[in-house]
């Protein structure tokens, strides 16, 4: 394990109090820039303490859960930190899910209150109605943010609630290992799992990655396409920048290329966080800004492995590196990463100092360099458990190790390369084939915008590779041309035996390709 000199937080530790203390001398500096204005660090301190007091006044107690269903804004940050300050546990959830999903999450977490953007209030109410029809729920208070119209009876207005309470003078005296917040897994297979994270986990991600690897600075302006409800986005746009006194650009709308370009050219962020799909879409856009129009000094990518071609083209255009890494909801943020000045596109780099990784074979033993193995991580940011799910908890959290569910190879220099998800790896003619390797090759073709590869069982019951391909606007290419292209770059057995062209690929709200939907599509077509 690579050693690190980062000091551990004290045993009694409240992350919200920590951030307020760190920025006590920056009262007049801009902390947050959202769609409606700005908030200084002094104003953020005041609002966090007021919201903390408001939650306590509403009768919410230590460790009780509150659903956090809000679009990215300064209110999201105030709500999250205010809850931590009060010792109340925010359950941050994806804003693009269905009412049925929210009903499940509220029931599973036994949420006592719901913090919601006014635009999402009808969906939340539908979820509450579903729970009521099933026997009830425990939500006693609804607090709505960013409402331009009168709210229904019994719904608190966020700004009114904050403004009507004096700032709390003391934060809850929490332990660093105390449950602080939850994040739900994507639930691509089975019901979503509530990963329970601690107060100290936030501190460790900021110290080990935000500061030590990304080298964020007080004079940075950061912008994350990944939303705050996503573990990656939470670090990008809250934990990391506020730990160093930087300024954050927050955006409620979807991170389309045009929406991102608007922030690039108007707010001039120096650090941008995205995902491979987003970078590919921006590079394909005719509206891509010139290097002279932006102020970027560093870019970050996670969520899926970054294809070498996308990383190199981005650097060629803007003159800045994309630092590709892998993290997880269970580990909270990135634990394996490239580093500024030491980027090898096509790899995910080396373990972040403070973390240890192992690549294990089917026998549970470490594999040799160059061999594909299951990724396990050891580090201080692992979740405590999945709530009310002992079987999944034991399967994922194994002593000091966390099973990632990803397969990787490591070269002789220690750089790790993504080889697919455990359940996505394909064995063709008895040999493992990485879907990502085939995808990364397909997108190098000038006509291809995106590609996803799955296994397809042929008439003989053998697994063959099938690619789903999205072409760039106006591009034309046929199946045999793409197959020949892949054969020219990879071992012949890796080329996709079947290719289907689609207008778009199914994805999660965080930009990950949903291969299980492609498998369902293929099964339905067969």
CSV table of C-alpha atoms in Angstrom, one decimal, residues 34-363:
chain,number,residue,atom,x,y,z
A,34,UNK,CA,-26.0,28.5,-9.6
A,35,UNK,CA,-28.8,29.3,-12.1
A,36,UNK,CA,-30.2,32.0,-9.8
A,37,UNK,CA,-27.2,33.7,-8.4
A,38,UNK,CA,-24.2,33.3,-6.0
A,39,UNK,CA,-23.6,32.5,-2.4
A,40,UNK,CA,-20.5,33.6,-0.5
A,41,UNK,CA,-18.8,31.4,2.1
A,42,UNK,CA,-20.2,33.7,4.8
A,43,UNK,CA,-23.8,33.3,3.4
A,44,UNK,CA,-23.2,29.5,3.1
A,45,UNK,CA,-22.1,29.3,6.8
A,46,UNK,CA,-25.2,31.3,7.9
A,47,UNK,CA,-27.7,29.2,5.8
A,48,UNK,CA,-26.2,25.8,6.8
A,49,UNK,CA,-26.5,26.7,10.5
A,50,UNK,CA,-30.0,28.1,10.0
A,51,UNK,CA,-31.2,24.9,8.2
A,52,UNK,CA,-29.6,22.8,10.8
A,53,UNK,CA,-31.6,24.7,13.4
A,54,UNK,CA,-34.8,24.3,11.3
A,55,UNK,CA,-34.5,20.6,11.1
A,56,UNK,CA,-34.0,20.3,14.8
A,57,UNK,CA,-37.0,22.6,15.4
A,58,UNK,CA,-39.1,20.4,13.2
A,59,UNK,CA,-38.4,17.5,15.6
A,60,UNK,CA,-35.9,15.6,13.5
A,61,UNK,CA,-33.5,13.6,15.6
A,62,UNK,CA,-30.0,12.4,15.2
A,63,UNK,CA,-29.6,9.6,12.7
A,64,UNK,CA,-33.1,9.9,11.3
A,65,UNK,CA,-33.2,9.9,7.5
A,66,UNK,CA,-34.5,12.6,5.2
A,67,UNK,CA,-34.9,12.2,1.5
A,68,UNK,CA,-32.9,14.7,-0.6
A,69,UNK,CA,-34.6,14.9,-4.0
A,70,UNK,CA,-33.3,18.2,-5.5
A,71,UNK,CA,-31.8,19.6,-8.6
A,72,UNK,CA,-28.3,20.9,-8.3
A,73,UNK,CA,-28.3,24.3,-6.7
A,74,UNK,CA,-27.0,26.2,-3.7
A,75,UNK,CA,-30.1,24.9,-1.8
A,76,UNK,CA,-28.9,21.3,-2.4
A,77,UNK,CA,-25.6,22.1,-0.8
A,78,UNK,CA,-27.2,23.9,2.1
A,79,UNK,CA,-29.7,21.1,2.7
A,80,UNK,CA,-27.0,18.4,2.6
A,81,UNK,CA,-24.6,20.2,4.9
A,82,UNK,CA,-27.4,21.5,7.2
A,83,UNK,CA,-28.5,17.9,7.7
A,84,UNK,CA,-25.0,16.7,8.5
A,85,UNK,CA,-24.6,19.7,10.9
A,86,UNK,CA,-27.7,18.6,12.8
A,87,UNK,CA,-26.7,14.9,12.8
A,88,UNK,CA,-29.6,14.1,10.5
A,89,UNK,CA,-28.9,11.7,7.7
A,90,UNK,CA,-29.6,13.0,4.1
A,91,UNK,CA,-30.5,10.2,1.6
A,92,UNK,CA,-29.4,11.8,-1.7
A,93,UNK,CA,-31.3,10.3,-4.6
A,94,UNK,CA,-31.3,10.5,-8.4
A,95,UNK,CA,-33.7,13.2,-9.7
A,96,UNK,CA,-34.5,11.2,-12.9
A,97,UNK,CA,-36.1,8.2,-11.3
A,98,UNK,CA,-39.8,7.2,-11.1
A,99,UNK,CA,-42.3,7.7,-8.3
A,100,UNK,CA,-42.1,4.0,-7.7
A,101,UNK,CA,-38.4,4.3,-7.1
A,102,UNK,CA,-38.8,7.1,-4.6
A,103,UNK,CA,-41.6,5.2,-2.9
A,104,UNK,CA,-39.2,2.2,-2.4
A,105,UNK,CA,-36.4,4.5,-1.2
A,106,UNK,CA,-38.6,6.3,1.3
A,107,UNK,CA,-39.9,3.1,2.7
A,108,UNK,CA,-36.5,1.4,2.8
A,109,UNK,CA,-34.9,4.3,4.6
A,110,UNK,CA,-37.9,5.2,6.7
A,111,UNK,CA,-37.4,8.8,5.8
A,112,UNK,CA,-39.0,11.2,8.2
A,113,UNK,CA,-38.9,14.2,5.9
A,114,UNK,CA,-38.5,15.0,2.2
A,115,UNK,CA,-36.4,17.8,0.8
A,116,UNK,CA,-37.5,18.4,-2.8
A,117,UNK,CA,-37.2,20.8,-5.7
A,118,UNK,CA,-40.6,22.3,-6.4
A,119,UNK,CA,-40.5,21.0,-10.0
A,120,UNK,CA,-40.2,17.4,-8.6
A,121,UNK,CA,-43.0,17.9,-6.0
A,122,UNK,CA,-45.7,16.2,-8.1
A,123,UNK,CA,-43.5,13.1,-8.6
A,124,UNK,CA,-42.8,13.0,-4.8
A,125,UNK,CA,-46.5,13.3,-4.0
A,126,UNK,CA,-47.3,10.4,-6.4
A,127,UNK,CA,-44.6,8.4,-4.5
A,128,UNK,CA,-46.2,9.3,-1.2
A,129,UNK,CA,-49.6,8.4,-2.5
A,130,UNK,CA,-48.3,5.0,-3.5
A,131,UNK,CA,-47.0,4.4,0.0
A,132,UNK,CA,-50.2,5.6,1.5
A,133,UNK,CA,-52.1,3.1,-0.5
A,134,UNK,CA,-49.7,0.3,0.7
A,135,UNK,CA,-50.2,1.1,4.3
A,136,UNK,CA,-48.5,4.5,4.9
A,137,UNK,CA,-45.2,6.2,5.2
A,138,UNK,CA,-43.2,8.0,7.9
A,139,UNK,CA,-42.7,11.3,6.1
A,140,UNK,CA,-43.8,14.0,8.5
A,141,UNK,CA,-42.5,17.1,6.7
A,142,UNK,CA,-42.0,18.2,3.1
A,143,UNK,CA,-39.6,21.1,2.3
A,144,UNK,CA,-39.7,22.4,-1.2
A,145,UNK,CA,-37.0,24.5,-2.9
A,146,UNK,CA,-37.1,27.0,-5.8
A,147,UNK,CA,-40.8,27.4,-6.0
A,148,UNK,CA,-42.2,30.3,-8.0
A,149,UNK,CA,-45.8,29.5,-7.1
A,150,UNK,CA,-47.8,28.9,-4.0
A,151,UNK,CA,-47.0,25.6,-2.4
A,152,UNK,CA,-49.7,23.1,-1.3
A,153,UNK,CA,-50.9,23.2,2.3
A,154,UNK,CA,-48.4,21.7,4.8
A,155,UNK,CA,-45.4,22.0,2.5
A,156,UNK,CA,-42.6,24.2,3.9
A,157,UNK,CA,-40.9,26.7,1.6
A,158,UNK,CA,-37.1,26.1,1.9
A,159,UNK,CA,-36.1,29.8,1.9
A,160,UNK,CA,-38.8,30.7,4.5
A,161,UNK,CA,-37.8,27.8,6.7
A,162,UNK,CA,-34.2,28.8,6.6
A,163,UNK,CA,-34.9,32.5,7.2
A,164,UNK,CA,-37.2,31.9,10.2
A,165,UNK,CA,-34.6,30.2,12.4
A,166,UNK,CA,-31.5,31.6,14.1
A,167,UNK,CA,-28.3,29.9,13.2
A,168,UNK,CA,-27.4,26.9,15.2
A,169,UNK,CA,-24.4,27.8,17.4
A,170,UNK,CA,-23.1,24.2,17.7
A,171,UNK,CA,-23.1,21.3,15.3
A,172,UNK,CA,-24.1,17.8,16.4
A,173,UNK,CA,-21.3,16.2,18.3
A,174,UNK,CA,-21.0,13.3,15.9
A,175,UNK,CA,-18.4,10.5,15.7
A,176,UNK,CA,-16.3,10.3,12.6
A,177,UNK,CA,-17.6,6.7,12.1
A,178,UNK,CA,-21.2,7.7,12.6
A,179,UNK,CA,-23.6,7.3,9.7
A,180,UNK,CA,-23.8,10.7,8.0
A,181,UNK,CA,-25.5,10.2,4.6
A,182,UNK,CA,-26.7,7.5,2.2
A,183,UNK,CA,-26.3,7.0,-1.5
A,184,UNK,CA,-28.4,4.4,-3.4
A,185,UNK,CA,-26.7,2.2,-5.9
A,186,UNK,CA,-28.0,2.4,-9.5
A,187,UNK,CA,-30.0,-0.8,-9.1
A,188,UNK,CA,-29.2,-2.1,-12.6
A,189,UNK,CA,-29.8,-5.6,-11.2
A,190,UNK,CA,-32.4,-5.9,-8.4
A,191,UNK,CA,-33.6,-3.2,-6.0
A,192,UNK,CA,-31.3,-0.3,-5.3
A,193,UNK,CA,-29.0,-0.7,-2.3
A,194,UNK,CA,-28.6,2.0,0.3
A,195,UNK,CA,-24.9,2.5,0.9
A,196,UNK,CA,-24.4,4.0,4.4
A,197,UNK,CA,-21.4,6.5,4.6
A,198,UNK,CA,-19.8,8.1,7.5
A,199,UNK,CA,-18.9,11.7,8.5
A,200,UNK,CA,-15.2,10.9,8.0
A,201,UNK,CA,-15.5,9.3,4.6
A,202,UNK,CA,-16.1,12.8,3.1
A,203,UNK,CA,-13.0,14.1,4.7
A,204,UNK,CA,-10.8,11.2,3.4
A,205,UNK,CA,-12.0,11.6,-0.2
A,206,UNK,CA,-11.1,15.3,-0.2
A,207,UNK,CA,-7.7,14.8,1.4
A,208,UNK,CA,-6.6,11.7,-0.6
A,209,UNK,CA,-8.0,12.6,-4.0
A,210,UNK,CA,-9.2,16.2,-4.3
A,211,UNK,CA,-6.1,17.7,-2.7
A,212,UNK,CA,-3.4,15.1,-3.1
A,213,UNK,CA,-4.1,13.9,-6.7
A,214,UNK,CA,-6.1,16.6,-8.4
A,215,UNK,CA,-4.3,19.4,-6.5
A,216,UNK,CA,-7.4,21.6,-6.3
A,217,UNK,CA,-6.7,25.2,-5.3
A,218,UNK,CA,-8.5,28.0,-3.6
A,219,UNK,CA,-8.5,30.1,-6.9
A,220,UNK,CA,-10.1,27.3,-8.9
A,221,UNK,CA,-13.6,27.5,-10.3
A,222,UNK,CA,-15.0,24.0,-10.7
A,223,UNK,CA,-17.9,22.6,-12.7
A,224,UNK,CA,-19.2,19.1,-12.7
A,225,UNK,CA,-21.5,17.6,-15.3
A,226,UNK,CA,-22.0,14.7,-12.9
A,227,UNK,CA,-24.8,15.7,-10.5
A,228,UNK,CA,-24.5,16.0,-6.7
A,229,UNK,CA,-26.7,13.0,-6.0
A,230,UNK,CA,-24.0,10.9,-7.7
A,231,UNK,CA,-21.0,9.9,-5.5
A,232,UNK,CA,-18.6,11.2,-8.2
A,233,UNK,CA,-20.5,14.5,-8.4
A,234,UNK,CA,-20.8,14.9,-4.6
A,235,UNK,CA,-17.0,14.9,-4.3
A,236,UNK,CA,-16.5,17.0,-7.5
A,237,UNK,CA,-18.9,19.9,-6.7
A,238,UNK,CA,-19.1,19.9,-2.9
A,239,UNK,CA,-16.6,17.9,-0.9
A,240,UNK,CA,-13.4,18.8,-2.8
A,241,UNK,CA,-13.9,22.4,-3.8
A,242,UNK,CA,-15.3,23.5,-0.4
A,243,UNK,CA,-12.5,21.8,1.4
A,244,UNK,CA,-10.0,24.1,-0.3
A,245,UNK,CA,-12.1,27.3,-0.6
A,246,UNK,CA,-12.7,27.1,-4.3
A,247,UNK,CA,-15.8,28.3,-6.2
A,248,UNK,CA,-18.4,25.9,-7.6
A,249,UNK,CA,-20.6,26.3,-10.7
A,250,UNK,CA,-23.9,24.3,-10.2
A,251,UNK,CA,-26.3,23.6,-13.0
A,252,UNK,CA,-29.9,22.2,-12.6
A,253,UNK,CA,-30.4,21.2,-16.2
A,254,UNK,CA,-29.2,18.1,-18.0
A,255,UNK,CA,-25.5,18.3,-18.9
A,256,UNK,CA,-25.9,18.5,-22.7
A,257,UNK,CA,-23.0,19.7,-24.8
A,258,UNK,CA,-24.6,23.1,-25.3
A,259,UNK,CA,-25.3,23.5,-21.5
A,260,UNK,CA,-21.8,22.6,-20.7
A,261,UNK,CA,-20.3,24.9,-23.3
A,262,UNK,CA,-22.4,27.8,-21.9
A,263,UNK,CA,-20.7,27.3,-18.5
A,264,UNK,CA,-17.3,26.9,-20.1
A,265,UNK,CA,-17.5,30.2,-21.9
A,266,UNK,CA,-19.5,32.3,-19.4
A,267,UNK,CA,-18.4,31.0,-16.0
A,268,UNK,CA,-14.8,30.1,-17.1
A,269,UNK,CA,-14.3,27.0,-14.9
A,270,UNK,CA,-10.7,26.0,-14.5
A,271,UNK,CA,-11.6,22.4,-13.5
A,272,UNK,CA,-14.3,20.3,-15.2
A,273,UNK,CA,-15.6,16.8,-14.2
A,274,UNK,CA,-17.4,14.7,-16.8
A,275,UNK,CA,-17.9,11.1,-18.0
A,276,UNK,CA,-16.7,9.5,-21.2
A,277,UNK,CA,-20.1,9.7,-22.9
A,278,UNK,CA,-20.2,13.4,-22.2
A,279,UNK,CA,-16.7,14.1,-23.5
A,280,UNK,CA,-17.5,12.1,-26.7
A,281,UNK,CA,-20.7,14.0,-27.2
A,282,UNK,CA,-18.9,17.4,-26.8
A,283,UNK,CA,-16.1,16.5,-29.2
A,284,UNK,CA,-18.7,15.5,-31.8
A,285,UNK,CA,-20.6,18.8,-31.4
A,286,UNK,CA,-20.1,21.5,-34.1
A,287,UNK,CA,-20.4,24.0,-31.3
A,288,UNK,CA,-17.3,22.8,-29.4
A,289,UNK,CA,-15.6,26.0,-28.1
A,290,UNK,CA,-12.1,27.0,-29.1
A,291,UNK,CA,-9.3,26.6,-26.6
A,292,UNK,CA,-9.0,30.4,-26.4
A,293,UNK,CA,-12.7,30.6,-25.3
A,294,UNK,CA,-12.3,28.5,-22.1
A,295,UNK,CA,-10.1,28.6,-19.0
A,296,UNK,CA,-9.7,24.9,-18.3
A,297,UNK,CA,-6.5,23.7,-16.7
A,298,UNK,CA,-7.6,20.2,-15.7
A,299,UNK,CA,-10.4,17.8,-16.5
A,300,UNK,CA,-11.5,14.6,-14.8
A,301,UNK,CA,-13.4,11.5,-15.9
A,302,UNK,CA,-15.1,8.6,-14.1
A,303,UNK,CA,-18.2,6.5,-14.3
A,304,UNK,CA,-16.8,4.4,-17.2
A,305,UNK,CA,-13.3,3.9,-18.5
A,306,UNK,CA,-12.3,6.7,-20.8
A,307,UNK,CA,-11.4,5.5,-24.4
A,308,UNK,CA,-7.9,6.5,-25.4
A,309,UNK,CA,-9.1,8.2,-28.6
A,310,UNK,CA,-11.5,10.5,-26.7
A,311,UNK,CA,-8.9,11.5,-24.2
A,312,UNK,CA,-6.3,12.2,-26.8
A,313,UNK,CA,-8.6,14.3,-29.0
A,314,UNK,CA,-9.7,16.3,-26.0
A,315,UNK,CA,-6.1,17.1,-25.1
A,316,UNK,CA,-5.3,17.9,-28.7
A,317,UNK,CA,-8.1,20.4,-28.8
A,318,UNK,CA,-8.0,22.1,-25.4
A,319,UNK,CA,-4.4,21.4,-24.4
A,320,UNK,CA,-5.4,19.9,-21.1
A,321,UNK,CA,-5.4,16.4,-19.7
A,322,UNK,CA,-8.4,14.3,-18.7
A,323,UNK,CA,-7.5,12.5,-15.5
A,324,UNK,CA,-9.4,9.2,-15.8
A,325,UNK,CA,-10.2,7.3,-12.7
A,326,UNK,CA,-12.6,4.7,-11.2
A,327,UNK,CA,-14.6,5.1,-8.1
A,328,UNK,CA,-17.8,3.6,-6.8
A,329,UNK,CA,-20.9,4.4,-4.7
A,330,UNK,CA,-19.5,1.9,-2.1
A,331,UNK,CA,-16.0,3.6,-1.9
A,332,UNK,CA,-17.6,7.1,-2.4
A,333,UNK,CA,-15.1,8.5,-4.9
A,334,UNK,CA,-12.0,7.6,-7.0
A,335,UNK,CA,-9.5,5.1,-5.7
A,336,UNK,CA,-7.6,4.2,-8.9
A,337,UNK,CA,-6.5,7.0,-11.1
A,338,UNK,CA,-4.2,8.7,-13.6
A,339,UNK,CA,-2.4,11.7,-12.2
A,340,UNK,CA,-1.8,15.2,-13.6
A,341,UNK,CA,1.4,15.0,-15.7
A,342,UNK,CA,1.3,11.2,-15.7
A,343,UNK,CA,-1.6,10.3,-17.9
A,344,UNK,CA,-1.6,7.1,-19.9
A,345,UNK,CA,-4.8,7.3,-22.0
A,346,UNK,CA,-6.4,3.8,-22.3
A,347,UNK,CA,-5.5,3.0,-18.6
A,348,UNK,CA,-7.1,4.0,-15.3
A,349,UNK,CA,-3.7,4.7,-13.8
A,350,UNK,CA,-2.5,3.5,-10.4
A,351,UNK,CA,-4.0,3.3,-6.9
A,352,UNK,CA,-4.6,6.6,-5.2
A,353,UNK,CA,-2.2,7.0,-2.3
A,354,UNK,CA,-4.0,5.8,0.8
A,355,UNK,CA,-5.7,3.0,-1.1
A,356,UNK,CA,-4.6,-0.6,-1.9
A,357,UNK,CA,-5.9,-2.7,-4.7
A,358,UNK,CA,-5.7,-6.4,-5.6
A,359,UNK,CA,-6.6,-8.1,-8.8
A,360,UNK,CA,-7.8,-11.6,-8.0
A,361,UNK,CA,-8.4,-14.7,-10.1
A,362,UNK,CA,-11.3,-17.2,-9.8
A,363,UNK,CA,-9.4,-18.9,-7.0
